[in-house]
């Protein structure tokens, strides 16, 4: 069976429960579903919101390439990647990644890999909206995120 | 001379004051690094956008590229800061 | 804030959507929720069910120790571990592990760690019920599972 | 001589034919390995359960222990195969 590959770039909220259920319901040989949800944080009340800018077209293409890389590396039955753009407030989900496989190790590793790659390769940029409503700075990329990628080099 | 569509994102867009433009580029501009250098001479905003070349990433036709990538044949070139999605 | 630690050993099914939502709703500084769900598989139709035996009392204690170890290692805001016993049919969830943290790396690593430890230390044993209803063999532990633990040695 | 509660799980339970029992153990039986050896002499079922000592794990008072663990003071000792939960 070829893997089910779902990628969505959207401004609307996602329903992580529904997405997880879809992965789980793929068949009687799905043994493992790993998911990750990244949320907008207030940073102890410092932030009112985050505004996510993206590069339409490239976001889909690049996430597609990252998904293909994961499918080539691990025996997955399915993967789902949803990345939102626009304004999010603390508690809103920004990104959902879910993987389904017969095997635990594959689902975990692929989910972790996908998040590391999305962080550093998906063309999205976060801008801070401060608690008082003023527009703050663009979030700076973390050296940690680049370091995390090194783990996947073969 | 060739005509290329340029797009800018995040603070690169804010500093250039431009989200998208079509530009005629002299044939001496061969790489992404050359193009960034060329753009930085256009005005103060562009100079500011490209003042730290290491902080500006690029894509050709929606694929990440390095500064030494050749721009010949490109339809769309993007400049943006390191990504902060996820 | 001290971490919210939820451990349940039960025969009833769990609602992974509800558990995930509980982790996500902990506050405006939860940045990352990682979850893992392990399901009963049919193994291409070979199995009708799995029967999970457990050691009551020790299951709670041992999973508690594993949870404490995860909380000591990573800056988690919450973790949830649910492990079922009894008869499960293909598609039924057997285990749910969810972790919430400000940071992605902590939530992922803790979730992965918890599953590795549950596999090899939680006192549960799976017996196969074959497609024709006959009682099959006890599932054998995998050398892979022990090898996976080596990753966490410090 | 001391009295200990013994519990068995999975195929160890099936082979001994017993889920739980209270046993008086001679004082020469000092470790988990000694106890397994002692139990294996009880009858054919126990002999079968403990025929490959490396495949049988043990817990004292609900904590995993190694074969050389001393059983003195134990209230409940469990024997079981390698775990397959998760």
CSV table of C-alpha atoms in Angstrom, one decimal:
chain,number,residue,atom,x,y,z
A,1,UNK,CA,0.0,0.0,0.0
A,2,UNK,CA,1.3,3.4,-0.8
A,3,UNK,CA,1.4,5.9,2.0
A,4,UNK,CA,-1.3,8.5,2.4
A,5,UNK,CA,0.3,11.9,2.3
A,6,UNK,CA,-1.7,14.9,3.4
A,7,UNK,CA,-0.3,18.4,3.4
A,8,UNK,CA,-2.3,21.6,4.1
A,9,UNK,CA,-1.2,25.2,4.4
A,10,UNK,CA,-4.1,27.1,5.7
A,11,UNK,CA,-5.2,30.1,7.8
A,12,UNK,CA,-8.1,28.2,9.4
A,13,UNK,CA,-7.6,26.4,12.7
A,14,UNK,CA,-7.1,22.6,12.5
A,15,UNK,CA,-8.8,19.9,14.5
A,16,UNK,CA,-5.9,17.8,15.9
A,17,UNK,CA,-8.4,15.2,17.2
A,18,UNK,CA,-9.9,14.7,13.8
A,19,UNK,CA,-6.5,14.5,12.1
A,20,UNK,CA,-5.3,12.0,14.7
A,21,UNK,CA,-8.4,9.9,14.3
A,22,UNK,CA,-8.0,9.9,10.5
A,23,UNK,CA,-4.4,8.5,10.9
A,24,UNK,CA,-5.6,5.9,13.4
A,25,UNK,CA,-8.5,4.7,11.2
A,26,UNK,CA,-6.4,3.9,8.2
A,27,UNK,CA,-6.5,0.2,8.8
A,28,UNK,CA,-6.0,-2.7,11.2
A,29,UNK,CA,-2.3,-2.7,10.7
A,30,UNK,CA,-1.5,0.8,12.0
A,31,UNK,CA,0.3,0.0,15.2
A,32,UNK,CA,1.6,3.4,16.0
A,33,UNK,CA,0.5,7.0,15.6
A,34,UNK,CA,2.8,9.8,16.7
A,35,UNK,CA,1.7,13.4,16.7
A,36,UNK,CA,3.1,16.8,17.4
A,37,UNK,CA,1.2,20.0,17.9
A,38,UNK,CA,3.0,23.3,18.1
A,39,UNK,CA,1.1,26.1,19.8
A,40,UNK,CA,1.3,29.9,19.9
A,41,UNK,CA,2.6,30.9,23.4
A,42,UNK,CA,2.1,34.0,25.4
A,43,UNK,CA,5.7,33.9,26.9
A,44,UNK,CA,4.4,34.7,30.3
A,45,UNK,CA,2.0,37.3,29.1
A,46,UNK,CA,4.6,39.2,26.9
A,47,UNK,CA,2.7,38.4,23.7
A,48,UNK,CA,-0.8,39.0,22.5
A,49,UNK,CA,-0.4,37.2,19.3
A,50,UNK,CA,1.9,35.9,16.6
A,51,UNK,CA,1.5,36.8,12.9
A,52,UNK,CA,2.8,34.1,10.6
A,53,UNK,CA,3.8,35.2,7.1
A,54,UNK,CA,4.5,32.5,4.5
A,55,UNK,CA,5.6,32.1,0.9
A,56,UNK,CA,2.6,30.7,-0.9
A,57,UNK,CA,3.5,28.0,-3.3
A,58,UNK,CA,7.0,27.4,-1.9
A,59,UNK,CA,5.5,26.5,1.5
A,60,UNK,CA,3.6,23.6,-0.2
A,61,UNK,CA,6.5,22.6,-2.4
A,62,UNK,CA,9.1,22.6,0.4
A,63,UNK,CA,6.9,20.8,2.9
A,64,UNK,CA,6.1,18.3,0.1
A,65,UNK,CA,9.9,17.7,-0.3
A,66,UNK,CA,10.3,17.2,3.4
A,67,UNK,CA,7.4,14.8,3.5
A,68,UNK,CA,8.8,12.8,0.6
A,69,UNK,CA,12.1,12.6,2.4
A,70,UNK,CA,10.4,11.2,5.5
A,71,UNK,CA,8.5,8.6,3.3
A,72,UNK,CA,11.7,7.5,1.7
A,73,UNK,CA,13.4,7.0,5.0
A,74,UNK,CA,10.8,5.3,7.1
A,75,UNK,CA,8.1,2.7,6.5
A,76,UNK,CA,5.1,5.0,7.0
A,77,UNK,CA,1.5,4.2,6.2
A,78,UNK,CA,0.5,7.9,6.4
A,79,UNK,CA,1.6,11.3,7.3
A,80,UNK,CA,-0.2,14.5,7.8
A,81,UNK,CA,1.3,18.0,8.0
A,82,UNK,CA,-0.7,21.1,8.6
A,83,UNK,CA,0.9,24.5,8.9
A,84,UNK,CA,-1.1,27.6,9.5
A,85,UNK,CA,-0.4,31.2,8.5
A,86,UNK,CA,-2.0,34.5,9.7
A,87,UNK,CA,-2.6,35.7,13.2
A,88,UNK,CA,-2.6,33.3,16.1
A,89,UNK,CA,-3.3,34.0,19.8
A,90,UNK,CA,-1.7,32.0,22.7
A,91,UNK,CA,-3.2,28.5,22.8
A,92,UNK,CA,-3.9,28.4,19.1
A,93,UNK,CA,-2.3,25.5,17.2
A,94,UNK,CA,0.2,26.6,14.6
A,95,UNK,CA,1.4,23.3,13.3
A,96,UNK,CA,0.3,19.7,13.3
A,97,UNK,CA,2.4,16.7,12.3
A,98,UNK,CA,1.2,13.2,12.5
A,99,UNK,CA,2.6,9.9,11.3
A,100,UNK,CA,1.2,6.4,11.2
A,101,UNK,CA,3.2,3.2,10.9
A,102,UNK,CA,3.1,-0.4,11.8
A,103,UNK,CA,6.1,0.4,14.0
A,104,UNK,CA,6.7,2.8,16.9
A,105,UNK,CA,10.2,3.7,16.1
A,106,UNK,CA,9.3,4.8,12.5
A,107,UNK,CA,6.4,6.9,13.6
A,108,UNK,CA,8.4,8.7,16.2
A,109,UNK,CA,11.5,9.3,14.2
A,110,UNK,CA,9.5,10.5,11.2
A,111,UNK,CA,7.5,12.9,13.3
A,112,UNK,CA,10.6,14.3,15.0
A,113,UNK,CA,12.4,14.6,11.7
A,114,UNK,CA,9.4,16.4,10.0
A,115,UNK,CA,9.3,19.0,12.8
A,116,UNK,CA,13.0,19.6,12.7
A,117,UNK,CA,12.8,20.2,8.9
A,118,UNK,CA,9.7,22.3,9.0
A,119,UNK,CA,11.3,24.6,11.6
A,120,UNK,CA,14.3,25.3,9.4
A,121,UNK,CA,13.1,24.8,5.9
A,122,UNK,CA,9.5,25.7,5.6
A,123,UNK,CA,9.1,29.3,4.4
A,124,UNK,CA,7.2,30.7,7.4
A,125,UNK,CA,8.2,33.7,9.5
A,126,UNK,CA,6.7,34.7,12.9
A,127,UNK,CA,6.2,38.3,14.0
A,128,UNK,CA,5.4,39.2,17.6
A,129,UNK,CA,2.4,41.2,18.5
A,130,UNK,CA,3.1,42.5,22.0
A,131,UNK,CA,0.6,42.4,24.9
A,132,UNK,CA,-0.2,46.1,24.5
A,133,UNK,CA,-1.0,45.6,20.9
A,134,UNK,CA,2.2,47.1,19.5
A,135,UNK,CA,3.9,45.3,16.7
A,136,UNK,CA,7.1,43.7,18.0
A,137,UNK,CA,10.0,42.1,16.3
A,138,UNK,CA,10.3,39.2,13.9
A,139,UNK,CA,11.2,36.0,15.8
A,140,UNK,CA,14.8,35.1,15.3
A,141,UNK,CA,15.8,31.7,14.1
A,142,UNK,CA,17.5,29.6,16.8
A,143,UNK,CA,20.9,28.0,16.3
A,144,UNK,CA,19.4,25.1,18.2
A,145,UNK,CA,17.1,24.4,15.3
A,146,UNK,CA,20.0,24.2,12.8
A,147,UNK,CA,21.8,21.9,15.3
A,148,UNK,CA,18.8,19.7,15.5
A,149,UNK,CA,19.0,19.0,11.8
A,150,UNK,CA,22.5,17.6,12.2
A,151,UNK,CA,21.0,14.6,13.9
A,152,UNK,CA,19.4,13.4,10.6
A,153,UNK,CA,22.5,13.6,8.4
A,154,UNK,CA,23.5,10.3,7.0
B,1,UNK,CA,20.3,41.5,-19.3
B,2,UNK,CA,17.4,39.4,-18.2
B,3,UNK,CA,14.1,40.0,-16.5
B,4,UNK,CA,13.4,38.2,-13.2
B,5,UNK,CA,10.5,38.3,-10.7
B,6,UNK,CA,11.8,39.0,-7.2
B,7,UNK,CA,9.8,38.4,-4.0
B,8,UNK,CA,10.7,39.4,-0.5
B,9,UNK,CA,9.4,38.1,2.9
B,10,UNK,CA,9.4,39.2,6.5
B,11,UNK,CA,11.9,41.8,7.5
B,12,UNK,CA,13.6,41.7,4.0
B,13,UNK,CA,10.2,42.7,2.6
B,14,UNK,CA,9.8,45.4,5.2
B,15,UNK,CA,13.3,46.9,4.6
B,16,UNK,CA,13.1,46.8,0.8
B,17,UNK,CA,9.6,48.2,1.1
B,18,UNK,CA,8.6,45.8,-1.6
B,19,UNK,CA,6.8,42.4,-1.6
B,20,UNK,CA,7.2,41.6,-5.3
B,21,UNK,CA,8.8,43.2,-8.3
B,22,UNK,CA,10.1,42.4,-11.8
B,23,UNK,CA,13.6,43.6,-12.4
B,24,UNK,CA,16.0,43.6,-15.3
B,25,UNK,CA,19.3,42.4,-14.1
B,26,UNK,CA,22.7,43.1,-15.9
B,27,UNK,CA,24.4,40.0,-17.2
B,28,UNK,CA,27.3,40.5,-14.9
B,29,UNK,CA,25.0,39.4,-12.1
B,30,UNK,CA,25.5,35.7,-12.2
B,31,UNK,CA,24.9,34.3,-8.7
B,32,UNK,CA,22.5,34.9,-5.8
B,33,UNK,CA,25.3,36.6,-4.0
B,34,UNK,CA,25.9,38.9,-7.0
B,35,UNK,CA,22.2,39.7,-7.1
B,36,UNK,CA,22.0,40.5,-3.4
B,37,UNK,CA,25.0,42.8,-3.8
B,38,UNK,CA,23.4,44.4,-6.9
B,39,UNK,CA,20.1,45.0,-5.0
B,40,UNK,CA,21.9,46.5,-2.0
B,41,UNK,CA,23.1,49.3,-4.2
B,42,UNK,CA,19.6,50.3,-5.2
B,43,UNK,CA,18.6,52.5,-2.2
B,44,UNK,CA,18.9,52.8,1.5
B,45,UNK,CA,16.1,50.3,2.2
B,46,UNK,CA,17.7,47.6,0.0
B,47,UNK,CA,21.1,48.4,1.5
B,48,UNK,CA,19.6,47.8,5.0
B,49,UNK,CA,17.9,44.5,3.9
B,50,UNK,CA,21.1,43.1,2.6
B,51,UNK,CA,23.6,44.6,5.0
B,52,UNK,CA,24.3,41.2,6.6
B,53,UNK,CA,24.3,38.9,3.7
B,54,UNK,CA,24.6,35.8,5.9
B,55,UNK,CA,21.2,36.6,7.4
B,56,UNK,CA,19.4,36.6,4.1
B,57,UNK,CA,18.4,33.3,2.6
B,58,UNK,CA,17.3,32.7,-1.0
B,59,UNK,CA,15.2,30.5,-3.1
B,60,UNK,CA,15.1,30.1,-6.9
B,61,UNK,CA,11.8,29.0,-8.3
B,62,UNK,CA,10.7,28.0,-4.8
B,63,UNK,CA,13.7,25.8,-4.0
B,64,UNK,CA,16.2,26.8,-1.3
B,65,UNK,CA,19.6,27.7,-2.8
B,66,UNK,CA,23.0,28.9,-1.6
B,67,UNK,CA,24.6,32.2,-2.3
B,68,UNK,CA,26.8,30.7,-5.1
B,69,UNK,CA,23.8,29.4,-7.0
B,70,UNK,CA,23.6,30.6,-10.6
B,71,UNK,CA,20.5,32.7,-11.4
B,72,UNK,CA,20.5,32.0,-15.1
B,73,UNK,CA,17.1,30.7,-16.2
B,74,UNK,CA,15.4,31.6,-12.9
B,75,UNK,CA,11.8,32.8,-13.2
B,76,UNK,CA,11.3,33.7,-9.5
B,77,UNK,CA,13.9,34.5,-6.9
B,78,UNK,CA,13.0,35.0,-3.3
B,79,UNK,CA,14.9,36.6,-0.5
B,80,UNK,CA,14.0,36.1,3.2
B,81,UNK,CA,15.4,35.8,6.7
B,82,UNK,CA,16.1,32.4,8.3
B,83,UNK,CA,12.8,30.6,8.7
B,84,UNK,CA,10.9,30.5,12.0
B,85,UNK,CA,7.9,28.3,11.2
B,86,UNK,CA,6.8,25.2,13.0
C,1,UNK,CA,4.6,25.4,38.4
C,2,UNK,CA,4.8,21.8,39.2
C,3,UNK,CA,4.1,19.4,36.4
C,4,UNK,CA,0.8,17.7,36.0
C,5,UNK,CA,1.3,13.9,36.1
C,6,UNK,CA,-1.5,11.6,35.0
C,7,UNK,CA,-1.2,7.9,35.0
C,8,UNK,CA,-4.0,5.5,34.5
C,9,UNK,CA,-4.0,1.7,34.2
C,10,UNK,CA,-7.4,0.7,32.9
C,11,UNK,CA,-9.4,-1.9,30.9
C,12,UNK,CA,-11.7,0.7,29.4
C,13,UNK,CA,-10.8,2.4,26.1
C,14,UNK,CA,-9.2,5.9,26.3
C,15,UNK,CA,-10.2,9.0,24.3
C,16,UNK,CA,-6.9,10.2,22.8
C,17,UNK,CA,-8.5,13.4,21.5
C,18,UNK,CA,-9.7,14.3,25.0
C,19,UNK,CA,-6.4,13.5,26.6
C,20,UNK,CA,-4.5,15.6,24.0
C,21,UNK,CA,-7.0,18.4,24.5
C,22,UNK,CA,-6.4,18.3,28.2
C,23,UNK,CA,-2.6,18.6,27.7
C,24,UNK,CA,-3.0,21.4,25.2
C,25,UNK,CA,-5.4,23.4,27.5
C,26,UNK,CA,-3.0,23.6,30.4
C,27,UNK,CA,-2.1,27.2,29.8
C,28,UNK,CA,-1.0,29.8,27.4
C,29,UNK,CA,2.7,28.8,27.7
C,30,UNK,CA,2.3,25.2,26.4
C,31,UNK,CA,4.2,25.4,23.2
C,32,UNK,CA,4.4,21.8,22.3
C,33,UNK,CA,2.4,18.7,22.8
C,34,UNK,CA,3.7,15.3,21.6
C,35,UNK,CA,1.6,12.2,21.7
C,36,UNK,CA,2.0,8.6,20.9
C,37,UNK,CA,-0.8,6.0,20.6
C,38,UNK,CA,0.0,2.3,20.3
C,39,UNK,CA,-2.7,0.2,18.7
C,40,UNK,CA,-3.6,-3.4,18.5
C,41,UNK,CA,-2.8,-4.7,15.0
C,42,UNK,CA,-4.2,-7.6,13.1
C,43,UNK,CA,-0.8,-8.5,11.5
C,44,UNK,CA,-2.4,-8.9,8.1
C,45,UNK,CA,-5.4,-10.7,9.4
C,46,UNK,CA,-3.4,-13.2,11.5
C,47,UNK,CA,-4.8,-12.0,14.8
C,48,UNK,CA,-8.3,-11.6,16.1
C,49,UNK,CA,-7.3,-10.0,19.3
C,50,UNK,CA,-4.6,-9.4,21.9
C,51,UNK,CA,-5.1,-10.2,25.5
C,52,UNK,CA,-3.0,-8.0,27.9
C,53,UNK,CA,-2.2,-9.3,31.3
C,54,UNK,CA,-0.7,-7.0,33.8
C,55,UNK,CA,0.7,-7.0,37.3
C,56,UNK,CA,-1.7,-4.7,39.3
C,57,UNK,CA,0.0,-2.4,41.7
C,58,UNK,CA,3.4,-2.9,40.1
C,59,UNK,CA,2.2,-1.5,36.8
C,60,UNK,CA,1.2,1.8,38.5
C,61,UNK,CA,4.4,1.9,40.6
C,62,UNK,CA,6.7,1.2,37.7
C,63,UNK,CA,5.0,3.6,35.3
C,64,UNK,CA,5.2,6.2,38.1
C,65,UNK,CA,8.9,5.7,38.4
C,66,UNK,CA,9.4,6.0,34.6
C,67,UNK,CA,7.2,9.2,34.7
C,68,UNK,CA,9.3,10.7,37.5
C,69,UNK,CA,12.5,9.9,35.6
C,70,UNK,CA,11.1,11.8,32.5
C,71,UNK,CA,10.0,14.8,34.7
C,72,UNK,CA,13.5,14.9,36.2
C,73,UNK,CA,15.1,14.9,32.8
C,74,UNK,CA,13.0,17.3,30.8
C,75,UNK,CA,11.2,20.6,31.6
C,76,UNK,CA,7.7,19.3,31.1
C,77,UNK,CA,4.5,21.0,32.1
C,78,UNK,CA,2.5,17.8,32.0
C,79,UNK,CA,2.6,14.2,31.0
C,80,UNK,CA,-0.2,11.6,30.6
C,81,UNK,CA,0.3,7.9,30.4
C,82,UNK,CA,-2.6,5.5,29.9
C,83,UNK,CA,-2.0,1.8,29.5
C,84,UNK,CA,-4.9,-0.7,29.0
C,85,UNK,CA,-5.2,-4.3,30.0
C,86,UNK,CA,-7.7,-7.0,29.0
C,87,UNK,CA,-8.8,-8.0,25.5
C,88,UNK,CA,-8.2,-5.6,22.5
C,89,UNK,CA,-9.1,-6.0,18.9
C,90,UNK,CA,-7.2,-4.6,15.9
C,91,UNK,CA,-7.6,-0.8,15.9
C,92,UNK,CA,-8.1,-0.5,19.6
C,93,UNK,CA,-5.7,1.8,21.4
C,94,UNK,CA,-3.5,0.0,23.9
C,95,UNK,CA,-1.3,2.8,25.2
C,96,UNK,CA,-1.4,6.6,25.1
C,97,UNK,CA,1.5,8.8,26.1
C,98,UNK,CA,1.3,12.6,25.9
C,99,UNK,CA,3.7,15.3,27.0
C,100,UNK,CA,3.3,19.0,27.1
C,101,UNK,CA,6.2,21.5,27.4
C,102,UNK,CA,7.2,25.0,26.4
C,103,UNK,CA,9.6,23.4,24.1
C,104,UNK,CA,9.4,21.0,21.2
C,105,UNK,CA,12.6,19.0,21.9
C,106,UNK,CA,11.6,18.3,25.5
C,107,UNK,CA,8.1,17.1,24.6
C,108,UNK,CA,9.4,14.8,21.8
C,109,UNK,CA,12.3,13.4,23.8
C,110,UNK,CA,10.2,12.7,26.9
C,111,UNK,CA,7.4,11.0,24.8
C,112,UNK,CA,9.9,8.8,23.0
C,113,UNK,CA,11.7,8.0,26.3
C,114,UNK,CA,8.5,7.1,28.0
C,115,UNK,CA,7.5,4.7,25.3
C,116,UNK,CA,10.9,3.0,25.3
C,117,UNK,CA,10.7,2.5,29.0
C,118,UNK,CA,7.1,1.3,29.1
C,119,UNK,CA,7.9,-1.3,26.5
C,120,UNK,CA,10.6,-2.9,28.5
C,121,UNK,CA,9.8,-2.1,32.1
C,122,UNK,CA,6.0,-1.8,32.5
C,123,UNK,CA,4.7,-5.2,33.7
C,124,UNK,CA,2.3,-6.1,30.8
C,125,UNK,CA,2.3,-9.2,28.7
C,126,UNK,CA,0.5,-9.7,25.4
C,127,UNK,CA,-1.0,-13.0,24.3
C,128,UNK,CA,-2.2,-13.5,20.8
C,129,UNK,CA,-5.7,-14.6,20.0
C,130,UNK,CA,-5.6,-16.0,16.4
C,131,UNK,CA,-8.0,-15.2,13.6
C,132,UNK,CA,-9.9,-18.5,14.1
C,133,UNK,CA,-10.3,-17.8,17.8
C,134,UNK,CA,-7.7,-20.2,19.1
C,135,UNK,CA,-5.4,-18.9,21.8
C,136,UNK,CA,-1.9,-18.3,20.3
C,137,UNK,CA,1.4,-17.6,21.8
C,138,UNK,CA,2.6,-15.0,24.2
C,139,UNK,CA,4.3,-12.2,22.3
C,140,UNK,CA,8.0,-12.4,22.6
C,141,UNK,CA,10.0,-9.4,23.8
C,142,UNK,CA,12.1,-7.8,21.1
C,143,UNK,CA,15.8,-7.3,21.4
C,144,UNK,CA,15.2,-4.0,19.6
C,145,UNK,CA,13.3,-2.8,22.6
C,146,UNK,CA,16.2,-3.3,24.9
C,147,UNK,CA,18.5,-1.7,22.3
C,148,UNK,CA,16.2,1.3,22.2
C,149,UNK,CA,16.8,1.8,25.9
C,150,UNK,CA,20.5,2.2,25.4
C,151,UNK,CA,19.9,5.6,23.8
C,152,UNK,CA,18.8,7.0,27.1
C,153,UNK,CA,21.8,6.0,29.2
C,154,UNK,CA,23.8,8.9,30.6
D,1,UNK,CA,12.7,-20.4,57.1
D,2,UNK,CA,10.6,-17.5,56.0
D,3,UNK,CA,7.2,-17.0,54.5
D,4,UNK,CA,6.9,-15.1,51.2
D,5,UNK,CA,4.0,-14.3,48.9
D,6,UNK,CA,4.9,-15.4,45.3
D,7,UNK,CA,3.1,-14.2,42.2
D,8,UNK,CA,3.5,-15.4,38.6
D,9,UNK,CA,2.5,-13.8,35.3
D,10,UNK,CA,2.0,-14.7,31.7
D,11,UNK,CA,3.7,-18.0,30.7
D,12,UNK,CA,5.4,-18.3,34.0
D,13,UNK,CA,2.0,-18.4,35.6
D,14,UNK,CA,0.7,-20.9,33.0
D,15,UNK,CA,3.6,-23.2,33.4
D,16,UNK,CA,3.6,-23.2,37.3
D,17,UNK,CA,-0.2,-23.5,37.1
D,18,UNK,CA,-0.4,-20.9,39.9
D,19,UNK,CA,-1.0,-17.2,39.9
D,20,UNK,CA,-0.3,-16.6,43.6
D,21,UNK,CA,0.8,-18.6,46.6
D,22,UNK,CA,2.4,-18.2,50.0
D,23,UNK,CA,5.5,-20.3,50.5
D,24,UNK,CA,7.9,-21.1,53.3
D,25,UNK,CA,11.4,-20.9,51.9
D,26,UNK,CA,14.5,-22.5,53.6
D,27,UNK,CA,17.0,-20.0,54.8
D,28,UNK,CA,19.6,-21.4,52.4
D,29,UNK,CA,17.6,-19.6,49.7
D,30,UNK,CA,19.1,-16.2,49.7
D,31,UNK,CA,18.8,-14.6,46.3
D,32,UNK,CA,16.3,-14.5,43.5
D,33,UNK,CA,18.4,-17.0,41.5
D,34,UNK,CA,18.4,-19.3,44.5
D,35,UNK,CA,14.6,-19.0,44.8
D,36,UNK,CA,14.1,-19.7,41.1
D,37,UNK,CA,16.3,-22.8,41.4
D,38,UNK,CA,14.4,-23.9,44.5
D,39,UNK,CA,11.1,-23.5,42.8
D,40,UNK,CA,12.2,-25.4,39.7
D,41,UNK,CA,12.6,-28.5,41.9
D,42,UNK,CA,9.0,-28.5,43.1
D,43,UNK,CA,7.4,-30.2,40.1
D,44,UNK,CA,7.4,-30.5,36.4
D,45,UNK,CA,5.4,-27.3,35.8
D,46,UNK,CA,7.8,-25.3,37.9
D,47,UNK,CA,10.7,-27.0,36.3
D,48,UNK,CA,9.3,-25.9,32.9
D,49,UNK,CA,8.7,-22.4,34.0
D,50,UNK,CA,12.3,-21.9,35.2
D,51,UNK,CA,14.1,-24.1,32.6
D,52,UNK,CA,15.7,-21.0,31.0
D,53,UNK,CA,16.5,-18.8,33.9
D,54,UNK,CA,17.6,-15.9,31.7
D,55,UNK,CA,14.0,-15.7,30.3
D,56,UNK,CA,12.5,-15.2,33.7
D,57,UNK,CA,12.5,-11.7,35.2
D,58,UNK,CA,11.7,-10.9,38.9
D,59,UNK,CA,10.4,-8.1,41.1
D,60,UNK,CA,10.7,-7.8,44.8
D,61,UNK,CA,7.9,-5.7,46.3
D,62,UNK,CA,6.9,-4.5,42.9
D,63,UNK,CA,10.3,-3.3,41.9
D,64,UNK,CA,12.4,-4.9,39.2
D,65,UNK,CA,15.5,-6.8,40.6
D,66,UNK,CA,18.4,-8.8,39.2
D,67,UNK,CA,19.0,-12.5,39.9
D,68,UNK,CA,21.5,-11.7,42.5
D,69,UNK,CA,19.1,-9.6,44.6
D,70,UNK,CA,18.7,-10.8,48.2
D,71,UNK,CA,15.2,-11.8,49.1
D,72,UNK,CA,15.5,-11.2,52.8
D,73,UNK,CA,12.7,-9.0,54.0
D,74,UNK,CA,10.7,-9.4,50.8
D,75,UNK,CA,6.9,-9.4,51.2
D,76,UNK,CA,6.0,-10.2,47.6
D,77,UNK,CA,8.2,-11.7,44.9
D,78,UNK,CA,7.0,-11.9,41.3
D,79,UNK,CA,8.3,-14.0,38.4
D,80,UNK,CA,7.4,-13.2,34.8
D,81,UNK,CA,8.7,-13.2,31.2
D,82,UNK,CA,10.3,-10.2,29.6
D,83,UNK,CA,7.6,-7.5,29.3
D,84,UNK,CA,5.7,-6.8,26.1
D,85,UNK,CA,3.5,-3.9,27.0
D,86,UNK,CA,3.4,-0.6,25.2
